[in-house]
Coordinates of C-alpha atoms and ligand atoms in Angstrom, one line a residue:
M1 CA 9.1 -5.7 -27.6
K2 CA 12.8 -6.5 -26.8
H3 CA 12.0 -7.3 -23.1
S4 CA 9.4 -9.9 -24.0
L5 CA 11.5 -11.7 -26.5
F6 CA 14.3 -11.5 -24.0
A7 CA 12.0 -13.0 -21.4
A8 CA 11.0 -15.8 -23.6
A9 CA 14.6 -16.6 -24.3
I10 CA 15.3 -16.6 -20.6
Y11 CA 12.4 -18.8 -19.8
L12 CA 13.4 -21.4 -22.5
L13 CA 16.9 -21.3 -21.1
V14 CA 16.0 -21.9 -17.4
G15 CA 12.4 -23.0 -17.2
P16 CA 9.9 -22.4 -14.4
A17 CA 12.6 -21.8 -11.9
C18 CA 12.8 -18.4 -13.5
L19 CA 9.3 -17.2 -12.7
A20 CA 8.6 -15.4 -9.4
A21 CA 7.3 -17.6 -6.6
P22 CA 3.9 -16.6 -5.1
L23 CA 4.6 -13.7 -2.7
V24 CA 4.9 -14.6 1.0
Q25 CA 2.5 -12.4 3.0
N26 CA 4.2 -9.9 5.5
P27 CA 7.8 -10.8 4.6
H28 CA 9.3 -8.5 7.2
A29 CA 7.7 -10.6 10.0
R30 CA 9.6 -13.7 8.8
E31 CA 13.0 -14.9 10.0
G32 CA 15.9 -14.1 7.6
I33 CA 18.7 -11.7 6.9
S34 CA 18.7 -8.3 5.4
L35 CA 20.8 -7.6 2.3
D36 CA 20.3 -3.8 2.6
G37 CA 23.5 -1.7 2.7
E38 CA 26.4 -1.3 0.3
W39 CA 26.4 -3.2 -3.0
A40 CA 29.1 -3.1 -5.7
R41 CA 27.9 -1.7 -9.0
I42 CA 28.9 -1.7 -12.6
V43 CA 27.2 0.7 -15.0
D44 CA 26.6 -1.2 -18.3
P45 CA 24.8 0.8 -21.0
Y46 CA 25.7 -1.7 -23.7
E47 CA 24.7 -4.8 -21.6
N48 CA 28.2 -6.1 -22.1
G49 CA 27.9 -8.0 -18.9
Y50 CA 25.1 -10.1 -20.4
Y51 CA 25.7 -10.3 -24.2
N52 CA 28.8 -11.1 -26.2
H53 CA 29.8 -9.1 -29.3
R54 CA 27.5 -11.3 -31.3
F55 CA 24.5 -10.2 -29.1
E56 CA 24.3 -13.7 -27.6
P57 CA 24.0 -14.3 -23.9
H58 CA 27.4 -14.9 -22.3
E59 CA 28.0 -18.2 -20.5
Q60 CA 30.0 -16.3 -17.9
G61 CA 28.8 -12.7 -17.9
Y62 CA 29.1 -10.3 -15.0
F63 CA 26.6 -12.5 -13.1
S64 CA 29.5 -15.0 -12.7
N65 CA 31.3 -12.5 -10.5
L66 CA 34.7 -13.9 -11.7
K67 CA 37.9 -13.0 -10.0
Q68 CA 41.3 -13.0 -11.6
Q69 CA 43.1 -16.2 -10.5
T70 CA 46.4 -15.8 -12.3
P71 CA 48.3 -12.6 -13.4
S72 CA 47.9 -13.6 -17.1
E73 CA 44.1 -14.2 -16.8
L74 CA 41.9 -11.7 -18.8
I75 CA 38.8 -10.6 -16.9
E76 CA 37.6 -7.1 -17.7
Y77 CA 35.4 -6.5 -14.7
N78 CA 35.7 -6.8 -10.9
F79 CA 32.9 -6.1 -8.5
A80 CA 35.3 -6.1 -5.5
S81 CA 37.1 -3.0 -6.8
S82 CA 34.0 -1.3 -8.3
P83 CA 32.2 1.7 -6.8
R84 CA 29.3 1.1 -4.3
L85 CA 25.6 2.0 -4.3
Q86 CA 23.3 2.0 -1.2
V87 CA 20.4 -0.4 -1.3
P88 CA 17.6 0.5 -1.0
G89 CA 18.0 3.6 -3.2
D90 CA 17.7 4.8 -6.7
W91 CA 21.0 5.3 -8.6
N92 CA 20.1 8.6 -10.1
T93 CA 20.5 10.6 -6.8
Q94 CA 23.5 8.7 -5.6
E95 CA 25.9 9.6 -8.4
Q96 CA 25.7 12.8 -10.4
A97 CA 26.8 10.9 -13.6
L98 CA 23.7 8.6 -13.2
F99 CA 21.1 11.4 -12.7
F100 CA 19.6 11.0 -16.2
Y101 CA 21.0 7.4 -16.8
E102 CA 18.6 4.9 -18.3
G103 CA 19.9 1.4 -18.9
T104 CA 21.5 -1.5 -17.0
V105 CA 23.4 -1.3 -13.7
W106 CA 24.7 -4.5 -12.2
Y107 CA 24.6 -4.9 -8.4
Q108 CA 26.6 -7.4 -6.4
R109 CA 27.0 -8.3 -2.8
D110 CA 28.4 -11.1 -0.7
F111 CA 26.6 -12.6 2.3
S112 CA 27.1 -15.5 4.5
L113 CA 24.4 -17.9 5.7
Q114 CA 24.2 -21.3 7.4
K115 CA 21.3 -23.3 6.0
R116 CA 19.1 -25.3 8.4
P117 CA 17.5 -28.6 7.4
G118 CA 13.7 -28.5 6.7
R119 CA 13.8 -24.8 5.7
K120 CA 13.2 -22.8 2.5
Y121 CA 15.2 -19.7 1.5
L122 CA 13.5 -17.0 -0.6
I123 CA 15.2 -13.9 -1.8
H124 CA 12.7 -11.1 -1.5
F125 CA 12.8 -7.7 -3.3
G126 CA 10.6 -4.8 -2.2
A127 CA 11.0 -3.4 -5.8
V128 CA 13.5 -3.0 -8.6
N129 CA 12.8 -0.4 -11.3
Y130 CA 12.1 -1.5 -14.0
A131 CA 13.3 -5.0 -15.0
A132 CA 15.4 -7.3 -12.8
I133 CA 17.3 -10.5 -13.5
V134 CA 18.6 -12.1 -10.3
F135 CA 21.5 -14.6 -10.0
V136 CA 22.7 -16.3 -6.8
N137 CA 26.2 -17.9 -6.8
G138 CA 26.3 -17.4 -10.6
R139 CA 23.1 -19.2 -11.3
L140 CA 20.0 -17.6 -12.7
V141 CA 17.1 -17.7 -10.2
G142 CA 14.6 -15.5 -11.9
R143 CA 13.5 -12.2 -13.5
H144 CA 10.8 -9.7 -12.8
E145 CA 9.3 -6.8 -14.7
G146 CA 7.5 -3.9 -13.0
G147 CA 9.2 -1.1 -11.0
F148 CA 7.0 -0.8 -7.9
T149 CA 5.9 -4.2 -6.7
P150 CA 7.6 -6.9 -4.6
F151 CA 8.8 -10.2 -6.0
Q152 CA 10.8 -13.2 -4.6
F153 CA 12.5 -16.4 -5.8
D154 CA 13.2 -19.6 -4.1
V155 CA 17.0 -19.9 -3.8
S156 CA 17.1 -22.9 -1.4
D157 CA 19.0 -24.9 -4.0
Q158 CA 21.4 -22.2 -5.1
L159 CA 22.5 -21.2 -1.6
V160 CA 25.5 -22.9 0.0
D161 CA 26.6 -23.0 3.7
G162 CA 28.9 -20.1 4.3
E163 CA 29.8 -17.5 1.7
N164 CA 27.3 -16.7 -1.0
F165 CA 26.9 -13.8 -3.5
V166 CA 24.0 -12.3 -5.3
V167 CA 24.1 -10.4 -8.6
V168 CA 21.2 -8.3 -10.0
K169 CA 20.9 -6.9 -13.5
A170 CA 18.6 -3.8 -13.0
D171 CA 17.4 -2.1 -16.2
N172 CA 15.2 1.0 -16.1
R173 CA 14.9 1.6 -19.8
R174 CA 11.5 2.8 -20.9
E175 CA 9.8 0.7 -23.6
R176 CA 6.6 1.2 -25.5
D177 CA 5.2 -2.1 -24.3
N178 CA 6.1 -1.5 -20.6
V179 CA 3.8 -0.4 -17.8
P180 CA 4.2 2.5 -17.6
T181 CA 5.1 3.2 -21.2
V182 CA 7.7 5.7 -22.5
N183 CA 6.1 8.9 -21.4
T184 CA 5.5 9.8 -17.7
D185 CA 5.5 13.0 -15.7
W186 CA 7.8 11.6 -13.0
W187 CA 11.5 10.8 -12.8
N188 CA 12.5 7.3 -14.0
Y189 CA 14.5 6.4 -10.8
G190 CA 16.3 3.2 -11.5
G191 CA 17.7 0.5 -9.4
I192 CA 17.1 -1.6 -6.3
T193 CA 14.8 1.0 -4.8
R194 CA 13.4 -1.0 -1.8
S195 CA 14.8 -3.5 0.7
V196 CA 16.2 -6.9 -0.1
R197 CA 15.9 -9.9 2.3
I198 CA 16.7 -13.6 2.4
L199 CA 13.6 -15.1 4.0
D200 CA 14.2 -18.2 6.1
V201 CA 10.9 -20.1 6.4
P202 CA 9.9 -23.7 7.2
A203 CA 9.6 -25.9 4.1
H204 CA 5.9 -26.0 4.9
H205 CA 5.0 -22.4 5.9
L206 CA 2.1 -19.9 6.1
S207 CA 2.4 -18.3 2.7
D208 CA -0.6 -16.0 2.6
Y209 CA -3.5 -14.8 4.7
A210 CA -6.3 -12.2 4.8
L211 CA -8.4 -10.9 7.7
F212 CA -11.2 -8.4 7.1
L213 CA -14.6 -7.3 8.4
G214 CA -17.4 -9.7 7.2
E215 CA -21.0 -8.9 6.3
N216 CA -22.2 -9.0 9.9
G217 CA -19.4 -6.8 11.4
R218 CA -17.5 -9.9 12.5
V219 CA -14.0 -10.9 11.6
K220 CA -13.6 -13.2 8.5
G221 CA -10.6 -14.3 6.5
W222 CA -8.6 -17.2 5.1
A223 CA -5.1 -18.6 5.4
Q224 CA -3.0 -20.4 2.8
V225 CA -0.1 -22.7 3.7
T226 CA 2.4 -24.6 1.5
G227 CA 2.0 -27.7 3.5
P228 CA -0.6 -30.6 3.9
A229 CA -3.8 -30.5 5.9
G230 CA -3.3 -29.5 9.5
E231 CA -3.9 -26.8 12.0
L232 CA -3.1 -23.1 12.2
G233 CA -3.1 -21.1 15.5
L234 CA -4.8 -17.7 15.4
R235 CA -4.6 -15.3 18.4
I236 CA -6.1 -11.8 18.6
A237 CA -5.6 -11.1 22.3
D238 CA -7.7 -7.8 22.4
L239 CA -10.7 -9.7 21.0
G240 CA -10.3 -12.7 23.2
V241 CA -9.5 -14.9 20.2
N242 CA -7.2 -17.9 20.6
Q243 CA -8.3 -20.6 18.3
V244 CA -7.3 -23.3 15.9
V245 CA -8.1 -23.0 12.2
E246 CA -8.5 -26.2 10.3
I247 CA -6.3 -26.4 7.1
D248 CA -7.7 -28.6 4.3
H249 CA -5.9 -30.7 1.8
Q250 CA -5.4 -27.8 -0.5
G251 CA -3.6 -26.0 2.3
R252 CA -6.5 -23.6 2.8
G253 CA -8.1 -22.5 6.0
Q254 CA -11.3 -20.5 6.3
I255 CA -11.6 -18.0 9.2
S256 CA -14.9 -16.9 10.7
L257 CA -14.8 -15.4 14.2
D258 CA -17.8 -14.6 16.3
V259 CA -16.2 -11.3 17.5
K260 CA -17.1 -7.6 16.6
P261 CA -13.9 -5.5 16.6
N262 CA -13.9 -1.7 17.1
T263 CA -13.8 -0.5 13.5
W264 CA -10.8 1.4 12.0
S265 CA -11.4 4.9 10.7
P266 CA -9.4 8.2 10.3
D267 CA -10.9 9.3 13.7
T268 CA -10.3 5.9 15.3
P269 CA -7.4 4.1 13.6
V270 CA -7.6 1.0 15.8
L271 CA -5.2 -1.8 14.9
Y272 CA -5.3 -5.3 16.4
D273 CA -2.2 -7.4 17.2
I274 CA -2.6 -10.6 15.2
R275 CA -0.5 -13.7 15.9
L276 CA -0.6 -16.7 13.5
E277 CA 1.3 -19.9 14.2
Y278 CA 1.9 -22.8 11.7
N279 CA 4.5 -25.5 11.7
G280 CA 6.6 -23.8 14.3
E281 CA 6.6 -20.4 12.6
I282 CA 5.0 -17.4 14.3
V283 CA 3.9 -14.5 12.1
K284 CA 2.7 -11.3 13.7
D285 CA 0.8 -8.5 12.1
R286 CA -1.2 -5.4 13.0
I287 CA -4.6 -5.2 11.2
G288 CA -7.5 -2.7 11.3
F289 CA -11.0 -3.8 10.5
R290 CA -13.4 -1.5 8.6
K291 CA -15.9 -1.7 5.8
I292 CA -15.8 0.5 2.6
E293 CA -18.6 0.5 0.2
V294 CA -20.6 2.7 -2.2
A295 CA -24.3 3.4 -2.0
G296 CA -25.6 5.5 -4.9
P297 CA -23.5 8.7 -4.8
E298 CA -22.1 8.0 -1.4
I299 CA -18.9 6.5 -0.2
L300 CA -19.6 4.7 3.1
L301 CA -17.0 4.0 5.6
N302 CA -18.4 1.6 8.3
G303 CA -21.8 2.6 7.0
R304 CA -21.2 6.4 7.4
P305 CA -21.1 8.8 4.3
M306 CA -17.6 10.2 3.9
F307 CA -16.0 13.1 2.2
L308 CA -12.4 12.3 1.4
K309 CA -10.3 15.4 2.2
G310 CA -7.0 14.4 0.5
I311 CA -3.9 15.3 -1.3
S312 CA -1.9 13.5 -4.0
L313 CA 1.8 12.6 -3.7
H314 CA 4.7 10.9 -5.5
E315 CA 7.1 8.6 -3.7
E316 CA 9.9 11.0 -3.3
K317 CA 12.1 11.7 -0.2
P318 CA 10.7 14.6 2.0
D319 CA 14.1 16.5 2.0
G320 CA 14.6 16.6 -1.8
D321 CA 14.7 14.2 -4.7
G322 CA 15.2 10.4 -4.9
R323 CA 12.9 7.5 -4.2
A324 CA 11.4 7.4 -0.7
W325 CA 11.6 4.0 0.9
S326 CA 12.0 4.1 4.7
E327 CA 9.6 4.3 7.6
A328 CA 11.1 7.7 8.5
H329 CA 10.4 9.0 4.9
A330 CA 6.8 7.7 5.3
R331 CA 6.3 9.3 8.7
R332 CA 7.5 12.7 7.4
L333 CA 5.5 12.7 4.2
L334 CA 2.2 11.4 5.8
G335 CA 2.9 13.7 8.8
W336 CA 2.5 16.6 6.4
V337 CA -0.7 15.0 5.1
K338 CA -2.1 14.9 8.6
E339 CA -0.9 18.5 9.3
L340 CA -2.9 19.6 6.3
G341 CA -6.0 18.3 8.0
A342 CA -6.5 15.5 5.4
N343 CA -8.1 12.1 6.0
F344 CA -7.1 10.8 2.6
V345 CA -4.1 10.4 0.4
R346 CA -3.7 9.5 -3.3
L347 CA -0.4 7.5 -3.7
A348 CA 0.3 8.4 -7.3
H349 CA 0.9 6.9 -9.9
Y350 CA 2.3 3.5 -8.8
P351 CA 2.3 1.3 -5.7
H352 CA 4.3 3.1 -3.0
N353 CA 6.6 1.3 -0.6
E354 CA 5.0 -0.8 2.2
N355 CA 6.0 1.6 4.9
M356 CA 3.6 4.2 3.5
L357 CA 0.7 1.8 3.9
R358 CA 1.6 0.7 7.4
V359 CA 2.1 4.3 8.6
A360 CA -1.2 5.3 6.9
D361 CA -2.9 2.5 8.9
E362 CA -1.4 3.9 12.1
L363 CA -2.2 7.6 11.4
G364 CA -5.7 6.9 10.1
L365 CA -5.4 8.0 6.4
L366 CA -7.6 6.5 3.7
V367 CA -5.5 5.5 0.7
W368 CA -6.0 5.5 -3.0
S369 CA -3.4 3.0 -4.3
E370 CA -2.6 2.8 -8.0
I371 CA -0.8 0.8 -10.8
P372 CA 1.0 2.8 -13.4
V373 CA -1.4 2.3 -16.3
Y374 CA -0.6 5.9 -17.1
W375 CA -1.5 7.9 -20.3
T376 CA -0.9 6.0 -23.5
V377 CA 0.1 2.4 -22.6
D378 CA -0.4 0.0 -25.6
F379 CA -4.0 -1.2 -24.8
A380 CA -4.0 -3.4 -28.0
D381 CA -1.1 -5.6 -26.8
T382 CA -2.1 -8.6 -24.8
R383 CA 1.4 -8.8 -23.3
V384 CA 0.9 -5.2 -21.9
F385 CA -2.3 -6.3 -20.3
A386 CA -0.5 -9.3 -18.7
K387 CA 2.1 -6.9 -17.3
A388 CA -0.6 -4.6 -15.9
E389 CA -2.5 -7.5 -14.4
T390 CA 0.6 -8.9 -12.8
Q391 CA 1.4 -5.5 -11.2
L392 CA -2.2 -5.2 -10.0
S393 CA -2.1 -8.7 -8.4
E394 CA 1.3 -8.0 -6.7
M395 CA 0.0 -4.7 -5.3
I396 CA -3.2 -6.4 -4.0
S397 CA -1.3 -9.4 -2.6
R398 CA 1.1 -7.2 -0.7
D399 CA -1.5 -4.8 0.8
R400 CA -4.6 -6.9 1.2
N401 CA -4.4 -6.5 5.0
R402 CA -3.9 -2.8 5.2
A403 CA -7.1 -1.1 6.5
S404 CA -6.0 2.3 5.1
V405 CA -6.3 1.1 1.4
V406 CA -9.8 1.6 0.3
L407 CA -9.4 2.3 -3.4
W408 CA -7.5 0.3 -6.1
S409 CA -6.9 2.6 -9.1
I410 CA -6.4 0.9 -12.4
A411 CA -5.6 3.9 -14.6
N412 CA -4.7 7.5 -14.9
E413 CA -5.7 9.8 -17.8
T414 CA -5.9 7.0 -20.4
P415 CA -7.3 8.0 -23.8
A416 CA -10.9 6.8 -24.6
G417 CA -11.1 4.0 -27.1
T418 CA -12.5 0.4 -27.4
D419 CA -9.1 -1.3 -26.7
R420 CA -8.6 0.8 -23.6
L421 CA -12.2 0.2 -22.4
E422 CA -11.8 -3.6 -22.8
F423 CA -8.3 -3.6 -21.3
L424 CA -9.5 -1.6 -18.2
T425 CA -12.8 -3.5 -17.8
R426 CA -10.8 -6.8 -17.6
L427 CA -8.4 -5.1 -15.1
A428 CA -11.3 -4.0 -13.0
D429 CA -12.7 -7.6 -13.0
T430 CA -9.3 -8.9 -11.9
A431 CA -9.2 -6.4 -9.0
R432 CA -12.7 -7.4 -7.9
K433 CA -11.9 -11.1 -8.1
L434 CA -8.7 -10.7 -6.1
D435 CA -10.2 -8.4 -3.5
P436 CA -14.0 -8.0 -3.2
T437 CA -13.6 -5.9 0.0
R438 CA -12.4 -2.7 -1.7
L439 CA -13.5 -0.2 -4.3
V440 CA -12.2 0.2 -7.9
T441 CA -11.4 3.6 -9.3
A442 CA -9.6 5.4 -12.1
A443 CA -8.5 9.0 -12.7
L444 CA -10.2 10.3 -15.9
D445 CA -9.5 13.4 -17.9
T446 CA -11.8 13.0 -20.8
Q447 CA -14.8 15.0 -19.7
S448 CA -16.9 16.7 -22.4
D449 CA -17.6 20.4 -22.6
T450 CA -21.2 21.3 -22.1
G451 CA -22.9 24.6 -21.7
G452 CA -20.0 26.4 -20.0
G453 CA -19.3 23.4 -17.9
K454 CA -18.1 19.8 -17.9
L455 CA -20.0 16.6 -18.4
I456 CA -18.6 13.3 -16.9
D457 CA -19.3 10.9 -19.8
D458 CA -16.2 8.7 -20.1
P459 CA -17.6 5.1 -20.6
L460 CA -15.0 3.9 -18.1
S461 CA -17.2 5.6 -15.5
S462 CA -19.7 2.7 -15.9
V463 CA -17.0 0.2 -14.9
V464 CA -15.5 1.7 -11.8
D465 CA -17.1 2.1 -8.3
V466 CA -15.8 5.6 -7.8
I467 CA -15.0 8.0 -10.6
G468 CA -11.8 10.1 -10.4
I469 CA -11.7 13.3 -12.4
N470 CA -8.5 15.2 -13.2
S471 CA -9.3 18.8 -14.0
Y472 CA -6.8 21.7 -14.4
C473 CA -9.1 24.6 -14.6
G474 CA -7.1 27.8 -14.4
W475 CA -3.8 26.0 -15.3
Y476 CA -4.2 24.0 -18.5
G477 CA -7.1 26.1 -19.7
G478 CA -9.2 29.1 -18.6
T479 CA -8.2 31.7 -16.1
P480 CA -8.3 31.0 -12.3
E481 CA -11.4 33.2 -12.0
S482 CA -13.2 31.3 -14.7
C483 CA -13.2 28.2 -12.5
A484 CA -15.5 29.6 -9.9
N485 CA -18.6 29.4 -12.2
M486 CA -17.7 26.1 -13.9
A487 CA -20.6 23.7 -13.5
W488 CA -20.1 19.9 -13.4
H489 CA -22.6 17.3 -14.4
S490 CA -22.4 13.5 -14.3
K491 CA -24.2 10.9 -16.3
Y492 CA -23.6 8.4 -13.5
G493 CA -25.2 8.2 -10.1
K494 CA -22.0 7.2 -8.4
P495 CA -19.4 8.9 -6.2
V496 CA -16.9 11.3 -7.8
I497 CA -13.5 12.3 -6.4
M498 CA -11.7 15.3 -7.9
S499 CA -8.5 13.3 -8.2
E500 CA -6.3 16.2 -9.5
F501 CA -6.4 19.9 -9.8
G502 CA -3.7 22.5 -9.1
A503 CA -1.1 24.8 -10.5
G504 CA 2.6 25.4 -10.5
A505 CA 4.5 27.9 -8.4
L506 CA 8.1 28.4 -7.5
R507 CA 8.2 28.7 -3.7
G508 CA 9.3 32.3 -2.7
N509 CA 8.4 33.7 -6.1
H510 CA 5.8 36.4 -5.5
G511 CA 4.0 38.8 -7.8
P512 CA 0.5 39.7 -9.2
A513 CA -2.0 36.8 -9.1
D514 CA -2.1 36.7 -12.9
H515 CA 1.6 36.0 -13.2
R516 CA 2.4 32.3 -13.8
W517 CA 4.7 30.6 -11.4
T518 CA 4.0 33.0 -8.5
E519 CA 2.6 31.7 -5.2
E520 CA -0.2 34.2 -5.7
Y521 CA -1.2 32.6 -9.0
Q522 CA -1.3 29.1 -7.5
A523 CA -3.3 30.4 -4.6
A524 CA -5.8 32.0 -7.0
V525 CA -6.2 28.7 -8.8
Y526 CA -6.9 26.9 -5.5
R527 CA -9.3 29.6 -4.3
Y528 CA -11.5 29.5 -7.4
N529 CA -11.3 25.7 -7.8
L530 CA -12.5 25.3 -4.2
E531 CA -15.4 27.6 -4.9
M532 CA -16.2 25.3 -7.9
I533 CA -15.8 22.2 -5.8
D534 CA -18.3 23.5 -3.2
R535 CA -20.9 23.6 -5.9
I536 CA -20.4 20.0 -7.2
T537 CA -23.2 18.3 -5.2
F538 CA -22.1 14.7 -6.2
L539 CA -18.5 15.2 -5.2
R540 CA -17.4 12.9 -2.4
G541 CA -13.6 13.6 -2.2
M542 CA -10.6 15.5 -3.6
A543 CA -6.9 14.9 -3.9
P544 CA -5.3 18.2 -5.2
W545 CA -2.2 17.8 -7.2
I546 CA 0.2 17.6 -5.2
L547 CA 1.7 17.6 -1.7
K548 CA 5.3 18.6 -2.8
D549 CA 7.3 19.5 -5.9
F550 CA 8.7 16.4 -7.6
R551 CA 11.3 15.6 -10.2
S552 CA 10.1 15.3 -13.9
P553 CA 12.0 15.1 -17.2
R554 CA 9.1 17.1 -18.7
R555 CA 9.7 20.2 -16.7
P556 CA 13.0 21.9 -17.8
L557 CA 12.0 25.6 -17.6
P558 CA 15.3 27.2 -16.3
G559 CA 15.1 29.2 -13.1
I560 CA 11.6 28.0 -12.4
Q561 CA 11.3 24.3 -12.9
D562 CA 14.9 23.0 -13.5
Y563 CA 13.4 19.5 -13.9
W564 CA 10.9 19.9 -11.0
N565 CA 7.2 19.8 -11.4
R566 CA 6.2 22.8 -9.3
K567 CA 2.6 22.0 -8.5
G568 CA 3.5 21.1 -4.9
L569 CA 1.9 22.9 -1.9
L570 CA 5.4 22.4 -0.6
S571 CA 8.8 23.0 -2.2
E572 CA 10.9 20.0 -2.9
T573 CA 12.5 20.5 0.5
G574 CA 9.2 20.8 2.3
E575 CA 8.9 24.6 2.6
K576 CA 5.2 25.8 2.6
K577 CA 3.7 27.9 -0.2
A578 CA 0.7 30.2 0.3
S579 CA -1.7 27.5 -1.1
W580 CA -0.8 25.2 1.8
Q581 CA -2.5 27.4 4.3
L582 CA -5.4 28.0 2.0
L583 CA -6.2 24.3 1.6
R584 CA -5.5 23.7 5.3
T585 CA -8.1 26.3 6.2
Y586 CA -10.6 24.8 3.8
Y587 CA -10.2 21.3 5.3
E588 CA -10.6 22.7 8.8
K589 CA -14.0 24.0 7.8
R590 CA -15.1 21.0 5.6
A591 CA -16.4 18.0 7.6
G592 CA -14.8 14.7 6.6
S593 CA -17.6 12.4 7.8
S594 CA -20.4 13.6 5.6
P595 CA -20.7 15.3 2.3
Ligands
GCU601 C1 -1.7 15.1 -15.0 C2 -1.0 13.8 -14.6 C3 0.0 14.0 -13.5 C4 0.9 15.2 -13.9 C5 0.0 16.4 -13.8 C6 0.7 17.7 -14.3 O1 -3.0 15.1 -14.5 O2 -2.0 12.9 -14.0 O3 0.9 12.8 -13.5 O4 2.0 15.4 -13.1 O5 -1.1 16.3 -14.7 O6 0.6 18.1 -15.4 O7 1.4 18.2 -13.4

């Protein structure tokens, strides 16, 4: 509640300039400067840098970046002499004192820039968890809520030639009316967790574009510019395309090419070099063309029935804890996924950094991408819906050209109810309006018990294209052996993915297979669940929980968990447990291109 009243106050104070500008497509392909590196930080649990002692916004809070001018002047903060934090990066794993910290941290850095006439300057953030308020040269430029999606603000008017500074108020407090809400089974890593750039684009520039495979196997798409009617150049050399796209008076250009590209797939991850030119700006991208659809109980990739052999994973560094953000992190994590023999990865439970999607494009991994409508968000609150919808649209806007993304997930383990069903139905509608080329899914855990087995009967199943089922047979109920004979039934003639199953084990902890936390127990759960899976005739994919152990405040068991969720096939530092080889052998035997 506090955030939204706060937001309203901010909006009234500064007007539309405060709201995020529409996202520029493919920001890393634009001219500009990086603001990654060392930033000064001030830890501010009482938000003293924003409010005075009467809880009124300061006129000159920390965002003014004041410096003492005379020996008698009283200023009780100084970024220049404050400690530093690396950006990108969560604060929790950079300073031991911040490991559990939830609250505000102020970030500040100086940068120099020479403005050019006829240009626009946008400050672009890959993500800040959870809420960000951004100031440039002491002036408020905007605020954003949502910890895993990009945002940007037009700072052309606030920048000066020469020396500038930016201040960010990052606040990772959990709130009941946030998305996610107060309870999650992952670490609440706070801070500027992804890259920051100042984009330098023409005043009239190519703001957005989409290229995809059309109905007849030919390339279709659209482009959106911020300028008047005109022409856009489109070149795809490997397809012999070099043509002009007409831009209409709304700045929109329709693309329809009479070329049939080689389709992208896990076996053939073909990416085409794309070159777009508008108003003197050249934007390059690498895009794969493929078609994903459902037909009855089948998932069809380029018309062929698929079985998605996957694994779930959180966005944590491969060598321990902390938010992953770099291309190297992505290559290591997804390299493990490929080594497992998987063709599919569930990026849980929030949009991962863009490097993960671009590396998945390259390696040929199908991706389930997800917004953190997780567990018991407040489905009755229209503001919560708006937050979820904003995060969904930001995720789709950023990744609409990534061939690897085939599934947009709108929820994980949300409790059945009328408010929830209406909330998620509307969210699914938004996903389909924003992107009719992909499938909508959700992970459900509300199956009914029936005759010694499970019946998939959650009404949300009628809304999604592909049903995800989370089932922890042998861990949160039943013995591992009991899973082998568990039968599954579905009321819906549509594809089902086992989006989670698994068990915890401390790597290197060995003992009898009925002793919790041993690698043998985890392997038994996998063995009997795989027998169960082989008997589910309508199953078209699986994403066992989870690639590697990950940090969670819900897992304190001393000597075993120590605030790690131990359901990984790998330890937190990437050491393999017995179940790794068991699943790898299973995937070697199981074909990926047909059920
Ligand atoms: C749930 C949930 C995960 C969680 C897992 C677990 O299914 O979706 O986020 O980590 O179970 O209990 O380990």
